[in-house]
CSV table of C-alpha atoms and ligand atoms in Angstrom, one decimal:
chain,number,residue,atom,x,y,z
A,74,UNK,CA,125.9,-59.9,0.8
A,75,UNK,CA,128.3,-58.6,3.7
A,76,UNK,CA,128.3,-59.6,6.7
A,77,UNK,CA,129.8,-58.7,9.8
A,78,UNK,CA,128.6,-59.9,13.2
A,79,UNK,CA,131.6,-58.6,15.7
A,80,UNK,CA,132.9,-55.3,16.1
A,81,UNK,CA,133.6,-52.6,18.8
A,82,UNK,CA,133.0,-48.7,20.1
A,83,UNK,CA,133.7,-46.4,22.2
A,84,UNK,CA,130.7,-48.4,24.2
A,85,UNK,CA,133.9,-50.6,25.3
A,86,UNK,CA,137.3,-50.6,23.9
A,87,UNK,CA,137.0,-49.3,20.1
A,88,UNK,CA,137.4,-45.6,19.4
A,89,UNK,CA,134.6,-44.8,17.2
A,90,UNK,CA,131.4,-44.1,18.7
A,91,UNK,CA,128.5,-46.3,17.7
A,92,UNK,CA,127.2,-43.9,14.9
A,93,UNK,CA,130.3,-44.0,13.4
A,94,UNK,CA,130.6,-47.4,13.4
A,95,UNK,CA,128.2,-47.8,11.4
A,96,UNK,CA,128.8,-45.1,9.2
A,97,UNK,CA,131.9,-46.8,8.3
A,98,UNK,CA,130.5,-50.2,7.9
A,99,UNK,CA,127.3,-48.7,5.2
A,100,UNK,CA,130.3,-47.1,3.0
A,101,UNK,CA,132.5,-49.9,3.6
A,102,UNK,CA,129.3,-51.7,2.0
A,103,UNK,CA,128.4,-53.4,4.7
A,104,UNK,CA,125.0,-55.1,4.8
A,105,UNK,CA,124.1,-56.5,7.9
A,106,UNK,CA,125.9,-55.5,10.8
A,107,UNK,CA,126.5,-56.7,14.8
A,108,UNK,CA,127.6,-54.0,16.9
A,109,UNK,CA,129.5,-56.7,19.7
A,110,UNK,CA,130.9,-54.5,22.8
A,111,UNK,CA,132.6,-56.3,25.9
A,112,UNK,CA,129.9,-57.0,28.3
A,113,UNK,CA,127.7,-54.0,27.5
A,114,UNK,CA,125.0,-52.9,25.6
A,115,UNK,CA,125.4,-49.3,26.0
A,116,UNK,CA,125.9,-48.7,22.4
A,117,UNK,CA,122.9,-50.6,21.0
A,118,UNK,CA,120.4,-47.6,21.2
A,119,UNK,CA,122.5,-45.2,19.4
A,120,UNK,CA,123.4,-47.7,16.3
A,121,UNK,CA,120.1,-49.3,15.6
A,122,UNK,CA,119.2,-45.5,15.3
A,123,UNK,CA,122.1,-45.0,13.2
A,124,UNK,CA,121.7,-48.2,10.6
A,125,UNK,CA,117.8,-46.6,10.3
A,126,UNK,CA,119.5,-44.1,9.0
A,127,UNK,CA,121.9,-45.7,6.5
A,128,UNK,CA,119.9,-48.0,5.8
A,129,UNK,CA,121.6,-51.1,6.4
A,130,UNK,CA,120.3,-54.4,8.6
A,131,UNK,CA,121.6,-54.2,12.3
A,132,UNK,CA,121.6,-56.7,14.8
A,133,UNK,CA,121.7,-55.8,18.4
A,134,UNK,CA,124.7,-58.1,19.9
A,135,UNK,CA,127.4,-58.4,22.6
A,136,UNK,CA,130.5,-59.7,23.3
A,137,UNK,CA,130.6,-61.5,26.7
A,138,UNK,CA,133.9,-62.5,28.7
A,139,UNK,CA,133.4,-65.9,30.2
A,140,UNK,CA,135.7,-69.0,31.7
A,141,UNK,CA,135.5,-72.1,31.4
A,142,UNK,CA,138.4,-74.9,32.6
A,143,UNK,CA,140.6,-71.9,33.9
A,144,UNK,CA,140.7,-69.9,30.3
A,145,UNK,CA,139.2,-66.7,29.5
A,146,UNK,CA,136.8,-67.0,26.3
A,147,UNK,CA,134.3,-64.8,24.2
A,148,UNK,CA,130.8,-65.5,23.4
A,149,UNK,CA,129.1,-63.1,21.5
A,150,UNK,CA,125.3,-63.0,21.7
A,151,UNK,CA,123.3,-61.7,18.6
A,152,UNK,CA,120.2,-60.7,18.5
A,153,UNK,CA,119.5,-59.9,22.2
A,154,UNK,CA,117.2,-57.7,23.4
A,155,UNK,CA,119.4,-55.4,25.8
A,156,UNK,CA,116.3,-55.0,28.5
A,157,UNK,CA,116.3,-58.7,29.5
A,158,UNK,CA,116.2,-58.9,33.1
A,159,UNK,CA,118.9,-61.6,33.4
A,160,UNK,CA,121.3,-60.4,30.8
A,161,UNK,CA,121.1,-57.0,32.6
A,162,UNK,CA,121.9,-58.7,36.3
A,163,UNK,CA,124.5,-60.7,34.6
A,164,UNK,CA,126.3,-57.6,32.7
A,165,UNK,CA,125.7,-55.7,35.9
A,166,UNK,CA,128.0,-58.2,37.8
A,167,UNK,CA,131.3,-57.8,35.1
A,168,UNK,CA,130.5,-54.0,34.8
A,169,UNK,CA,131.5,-54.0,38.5
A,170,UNK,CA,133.9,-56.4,37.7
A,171,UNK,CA,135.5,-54.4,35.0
A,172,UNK,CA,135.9,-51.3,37.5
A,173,UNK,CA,137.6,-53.1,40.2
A,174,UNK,CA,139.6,-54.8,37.8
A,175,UNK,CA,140.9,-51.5,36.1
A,176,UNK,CA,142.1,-49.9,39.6
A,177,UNK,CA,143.8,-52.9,40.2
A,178,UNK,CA,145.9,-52.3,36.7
A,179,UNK,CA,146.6,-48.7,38.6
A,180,UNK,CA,147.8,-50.1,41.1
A,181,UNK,CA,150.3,-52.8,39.1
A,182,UNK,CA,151.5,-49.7,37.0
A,183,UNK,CA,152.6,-47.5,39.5
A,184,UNK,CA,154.2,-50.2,41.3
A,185,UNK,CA,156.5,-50.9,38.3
A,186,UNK,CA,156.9,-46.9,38.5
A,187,UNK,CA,154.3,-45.9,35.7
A,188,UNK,CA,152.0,-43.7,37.7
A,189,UNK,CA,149.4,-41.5,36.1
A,190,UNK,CA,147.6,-44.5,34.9
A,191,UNK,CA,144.0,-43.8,36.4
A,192,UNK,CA,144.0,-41.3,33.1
A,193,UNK,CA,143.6,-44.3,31.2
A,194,UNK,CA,140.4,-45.1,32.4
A,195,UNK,CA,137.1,-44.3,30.6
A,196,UNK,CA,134.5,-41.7,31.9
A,197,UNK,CA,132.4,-45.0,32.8
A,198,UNK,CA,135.2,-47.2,34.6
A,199,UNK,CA,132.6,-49.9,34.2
A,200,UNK,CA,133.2,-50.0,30.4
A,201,UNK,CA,137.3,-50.5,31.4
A,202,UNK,CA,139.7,-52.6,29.8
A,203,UNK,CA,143.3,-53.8,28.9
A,204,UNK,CA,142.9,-52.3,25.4
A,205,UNK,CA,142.8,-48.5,27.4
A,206,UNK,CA,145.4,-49.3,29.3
A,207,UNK,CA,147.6,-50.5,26.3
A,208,UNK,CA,146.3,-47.3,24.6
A,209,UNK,CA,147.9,-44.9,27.8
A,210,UNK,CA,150.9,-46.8,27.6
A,211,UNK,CA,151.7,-45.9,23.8
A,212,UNK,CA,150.8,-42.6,24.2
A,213,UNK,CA,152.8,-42.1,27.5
A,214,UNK,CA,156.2,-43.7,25.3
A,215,UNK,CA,156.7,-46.4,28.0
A,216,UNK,CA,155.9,-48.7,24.6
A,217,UNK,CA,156.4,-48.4,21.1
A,218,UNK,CA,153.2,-49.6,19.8
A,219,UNK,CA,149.8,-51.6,20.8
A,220,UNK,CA,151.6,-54.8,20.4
A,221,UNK,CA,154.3,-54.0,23.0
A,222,UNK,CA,152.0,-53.1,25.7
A,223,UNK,CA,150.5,-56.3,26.0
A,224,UNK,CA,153.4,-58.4,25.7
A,225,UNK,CA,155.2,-56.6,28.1
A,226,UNK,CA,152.7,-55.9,30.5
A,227,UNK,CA,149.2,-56.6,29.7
A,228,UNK,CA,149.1,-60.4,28.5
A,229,UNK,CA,148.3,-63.4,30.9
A,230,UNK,CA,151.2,-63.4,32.7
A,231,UNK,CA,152.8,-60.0,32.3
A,232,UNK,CA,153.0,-57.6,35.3
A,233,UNK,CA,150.2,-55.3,35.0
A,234,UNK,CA,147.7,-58.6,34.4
A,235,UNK,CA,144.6,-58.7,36.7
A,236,UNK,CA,142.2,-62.0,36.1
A,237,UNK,CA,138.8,-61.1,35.5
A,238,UNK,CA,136.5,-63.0,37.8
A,239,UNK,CA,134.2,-63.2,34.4
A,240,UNK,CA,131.0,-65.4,33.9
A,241,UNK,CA,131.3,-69.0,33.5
A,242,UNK,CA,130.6,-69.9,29.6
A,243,UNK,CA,127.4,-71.7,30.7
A,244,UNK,CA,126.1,-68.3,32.0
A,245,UNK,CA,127.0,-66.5,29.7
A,246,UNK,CA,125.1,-68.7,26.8
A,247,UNK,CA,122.3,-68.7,29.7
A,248,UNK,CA,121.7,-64.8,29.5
A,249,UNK,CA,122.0,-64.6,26.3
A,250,UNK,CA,119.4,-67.1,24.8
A,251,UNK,CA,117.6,-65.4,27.8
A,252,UNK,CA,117.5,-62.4,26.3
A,253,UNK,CA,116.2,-64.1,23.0
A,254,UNK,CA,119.9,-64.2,21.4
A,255,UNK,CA,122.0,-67.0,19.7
A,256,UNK,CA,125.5,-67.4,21.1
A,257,UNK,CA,128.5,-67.6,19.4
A,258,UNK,CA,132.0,-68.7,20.1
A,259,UNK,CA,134.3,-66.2,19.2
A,260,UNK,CA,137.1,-66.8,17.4
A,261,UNK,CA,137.8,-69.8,18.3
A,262,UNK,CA,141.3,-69.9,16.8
A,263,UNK,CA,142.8,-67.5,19.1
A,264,UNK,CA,142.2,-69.4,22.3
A,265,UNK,CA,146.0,-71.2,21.4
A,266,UNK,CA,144.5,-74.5,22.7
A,267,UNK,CA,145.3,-78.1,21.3
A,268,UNK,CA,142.5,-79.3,19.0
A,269,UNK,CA,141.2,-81.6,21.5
A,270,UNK,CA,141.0,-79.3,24.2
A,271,UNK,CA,139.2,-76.5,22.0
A,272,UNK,CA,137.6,-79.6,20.7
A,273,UNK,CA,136.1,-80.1,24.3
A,274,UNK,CA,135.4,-76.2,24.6
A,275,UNK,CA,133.5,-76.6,21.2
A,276,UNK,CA,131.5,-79.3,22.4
A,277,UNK,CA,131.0,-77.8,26.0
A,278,UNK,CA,129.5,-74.6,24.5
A,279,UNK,CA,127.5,-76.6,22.2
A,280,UNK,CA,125.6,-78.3,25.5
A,281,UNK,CA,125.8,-75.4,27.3
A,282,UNK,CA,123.4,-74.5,24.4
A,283,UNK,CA,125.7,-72.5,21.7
A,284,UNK,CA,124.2,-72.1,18.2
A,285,UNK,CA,127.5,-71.6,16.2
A,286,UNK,CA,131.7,-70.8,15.7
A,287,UNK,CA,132.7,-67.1,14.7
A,288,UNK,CA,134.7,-69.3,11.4
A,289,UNK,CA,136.1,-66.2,10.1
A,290,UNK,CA,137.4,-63.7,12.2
A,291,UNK,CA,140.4,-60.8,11.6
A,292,UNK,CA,142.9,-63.0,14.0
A,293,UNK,CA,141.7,-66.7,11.8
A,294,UNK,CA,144.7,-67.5,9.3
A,295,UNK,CA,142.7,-68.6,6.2
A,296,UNK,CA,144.3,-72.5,7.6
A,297,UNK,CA,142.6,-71.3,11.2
A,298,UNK,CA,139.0,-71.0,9.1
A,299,UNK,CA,139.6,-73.8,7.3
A,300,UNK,CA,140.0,-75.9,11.1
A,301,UNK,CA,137.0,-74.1,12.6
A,302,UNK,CA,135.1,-74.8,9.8
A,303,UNK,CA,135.6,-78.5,9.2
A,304,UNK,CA,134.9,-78.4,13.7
A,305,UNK,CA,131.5,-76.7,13.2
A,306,UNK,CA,130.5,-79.1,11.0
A,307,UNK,CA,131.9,-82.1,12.8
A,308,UNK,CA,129.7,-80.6,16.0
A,309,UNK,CA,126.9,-79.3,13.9
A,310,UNK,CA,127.0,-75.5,15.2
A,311,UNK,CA,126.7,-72.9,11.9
A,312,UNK,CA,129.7,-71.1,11.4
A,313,UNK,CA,129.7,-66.6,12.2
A,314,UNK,CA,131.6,-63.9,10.6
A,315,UNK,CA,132.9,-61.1,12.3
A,316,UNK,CA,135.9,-58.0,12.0
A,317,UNK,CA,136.2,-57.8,15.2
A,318,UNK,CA,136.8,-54.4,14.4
A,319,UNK,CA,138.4,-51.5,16.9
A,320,UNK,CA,139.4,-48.5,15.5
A,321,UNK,CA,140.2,-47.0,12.1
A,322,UNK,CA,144.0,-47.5,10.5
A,323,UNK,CA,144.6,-50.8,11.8
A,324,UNK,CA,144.7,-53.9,10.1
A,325,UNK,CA,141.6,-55.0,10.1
A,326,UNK,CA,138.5,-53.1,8.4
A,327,UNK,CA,134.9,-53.4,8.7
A,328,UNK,CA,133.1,-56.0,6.4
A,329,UNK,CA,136.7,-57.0,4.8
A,330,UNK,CA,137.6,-60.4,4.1
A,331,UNK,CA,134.7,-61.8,5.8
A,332,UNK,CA,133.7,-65.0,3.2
A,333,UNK,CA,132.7,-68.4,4.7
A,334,UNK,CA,135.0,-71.3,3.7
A,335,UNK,CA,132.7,-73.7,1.1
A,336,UNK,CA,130.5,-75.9,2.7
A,337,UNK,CA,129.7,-74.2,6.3
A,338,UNK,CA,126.0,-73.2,7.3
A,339,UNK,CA,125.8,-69.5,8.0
A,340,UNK,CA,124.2,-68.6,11.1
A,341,UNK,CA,122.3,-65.8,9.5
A,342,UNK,CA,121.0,-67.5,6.7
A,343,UNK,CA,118.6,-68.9,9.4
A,344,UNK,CA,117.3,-65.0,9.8
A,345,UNK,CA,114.4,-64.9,7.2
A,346,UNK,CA,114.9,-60.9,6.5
A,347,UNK,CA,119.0,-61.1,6.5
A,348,UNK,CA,118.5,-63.5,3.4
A,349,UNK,CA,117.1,-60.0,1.6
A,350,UNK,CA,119.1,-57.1,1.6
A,351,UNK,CA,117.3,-53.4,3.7
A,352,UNK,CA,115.9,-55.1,6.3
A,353,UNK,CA,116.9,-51.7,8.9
A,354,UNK,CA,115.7,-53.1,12.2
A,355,UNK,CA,116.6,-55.7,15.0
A,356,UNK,CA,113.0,-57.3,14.5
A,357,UNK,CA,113.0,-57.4,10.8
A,358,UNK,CA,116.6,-58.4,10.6
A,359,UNK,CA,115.8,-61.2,13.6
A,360,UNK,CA,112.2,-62.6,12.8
B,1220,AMP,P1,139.9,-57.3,28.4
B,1220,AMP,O1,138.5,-57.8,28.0
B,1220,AMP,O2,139.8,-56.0,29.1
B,1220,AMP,O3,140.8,-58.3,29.0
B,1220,AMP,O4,140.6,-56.9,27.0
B,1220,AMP,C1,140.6,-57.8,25.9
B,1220,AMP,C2,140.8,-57.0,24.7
B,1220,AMP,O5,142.1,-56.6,24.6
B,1220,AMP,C3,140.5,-57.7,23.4
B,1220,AMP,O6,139.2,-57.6,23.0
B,1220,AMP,C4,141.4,-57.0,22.4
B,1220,AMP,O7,140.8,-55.8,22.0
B,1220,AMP,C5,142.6,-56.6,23.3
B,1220,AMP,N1,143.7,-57.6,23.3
B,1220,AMP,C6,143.8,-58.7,24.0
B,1220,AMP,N2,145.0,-59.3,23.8
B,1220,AMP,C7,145.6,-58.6,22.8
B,1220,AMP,C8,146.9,-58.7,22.2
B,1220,AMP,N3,147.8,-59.7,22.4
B,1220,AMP,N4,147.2,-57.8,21.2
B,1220,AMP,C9,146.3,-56.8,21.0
B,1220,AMP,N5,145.1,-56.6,21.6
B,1220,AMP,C10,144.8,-57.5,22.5
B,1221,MN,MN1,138.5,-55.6,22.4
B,1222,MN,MN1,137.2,-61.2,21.7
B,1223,MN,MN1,135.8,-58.5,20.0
């Protein structure tokens, strides 16, 4: 069975819209999917309608910025449901957030002489981020690629980098198991921490009342997997699988590569109708 349980749309910074998403993940043989976007759930609607369709099982998730001890992490949340009063208050707050955050970037840009920037915000500038910014600076020429753009100008400690006043990883796992969702800690391996401080993340997510690691990820080396999974285990979470997919021609493809190292405890195999392949709805997939 494959699984993926992180990707993007045009709902935040991919570049397919949720129906294609999940287009691509049934004929990439997908067969449960997690649509994942930063901080919204705009694009649930339209891809549970979509993996009707197709057929395939669908989990309505997010992807939520949070800090904890100063560093910006990702918790995904999986099997919210997207009404939830507090989740909605809490996205609501980093929605705003994200469109402050995006005229500031403006701002930086045309300070360094790039003007024309406000073109690289979205038609909702709630739904803004560094990935459309690194997008209007490739197509501009002021970079030569994706890469460029954020380590010249978008990464911590680059010019054009604005903070995000995000939510602080205990509210973040608080909306989401308010909303009836696991959390997950997203791929852990990218957060370049020492293993005692990403130890002390681990743990701290844990109490805060996280169910599992994203194990394998696009950015985990297969060493990076083989680390987070001997740390889930060490901390009893259950290890998550995820793309992280943005946007066709890339690297990194839906459903691709996506195996759990031997011995971890799937998240998913803890969802009764996951376990059977067809189930097409947040309810069956999530009983
Ligand atoms: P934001 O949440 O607006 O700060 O944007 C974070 C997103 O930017 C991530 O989800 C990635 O899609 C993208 N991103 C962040 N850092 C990099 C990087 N070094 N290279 C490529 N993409 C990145
Ligand atoms: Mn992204
Ligand atoms: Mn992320
Ligand atoms: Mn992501």
């Amino acid at each position: 069975m494959i699984v993926d349980l992180h990707c993007h749309s045009t709902a935040s910074d991919g570049t397919l819209d949720p129906a294609a998403v999940v287009a691509r993940a049934a004929a990439q043989g997908v067969d449960l999917l997690a649509l994942t976007d930063h901080d919204t759930t705009a694009g649930l609607e339209a891809a549970v309608e979509a993996a009707r369709a197709h057929g395939i099982g669908f989990i309505p998730g997010i992807e939520i910025s949070a800090l904890w001890s100063g560093a910006t992490v990702h918790i995904v949340g999986l099997g919210i449901d997207p009404l939830d009063a507090r989740l909605r208050a809490g996205l609501e707050r980093l929605a705003e957030e994200r469109a402050r955050r995006a005229l500031a970037m403006v701002e930086r840009l045309e300070k360094l002489g790039l003007s024309g920037s406000e073109a690289a915000i979205p038609g909702d500038p709630r739904a803004a981020g560094r990935s459309h910014f690194a997008r209007w600076l490739v197509d501009q020429g002021h970079v030569k690629d994706w890469r460029a753009a954020f380590r010249r100008y978008l990464n911590r400690g680059r010019p054009v980098y604005v903070p995000g006043r995000w939510a602080g990883l205990d509210e973040a796992v608080a909306w989401i198991r308010a909303a009836g969702g696991v959390a997950v800690l997203a791929h852990p391996a990218r957060y370049r921490m020492t293993a005692s401080k990403l130890e002390r993340l681990a743990r701290g997510f844990r109490e805060a009342g996280g169910a599992a690691l994203e194990v394998v990820s696009s950015s985990h080396t297969p060493d990076d997997r083989r680390r987070m999974a001997a740390l889930a285990a060490r901390l009893g979470l259950l290890a998550s699988a995820g793309s992280d997919f943005h946007t066709p021609g890339g690297f990194v493809e839906l459903g691709r590569d996506l195996a759990l190292p031997e011995g971890c405890r799937p998240l998913w195999s803890q969802w009764p109708a996951a376990r059977s392949k067809g189930a097409t709805t947040p309810e069956t997939c999530f009983a």
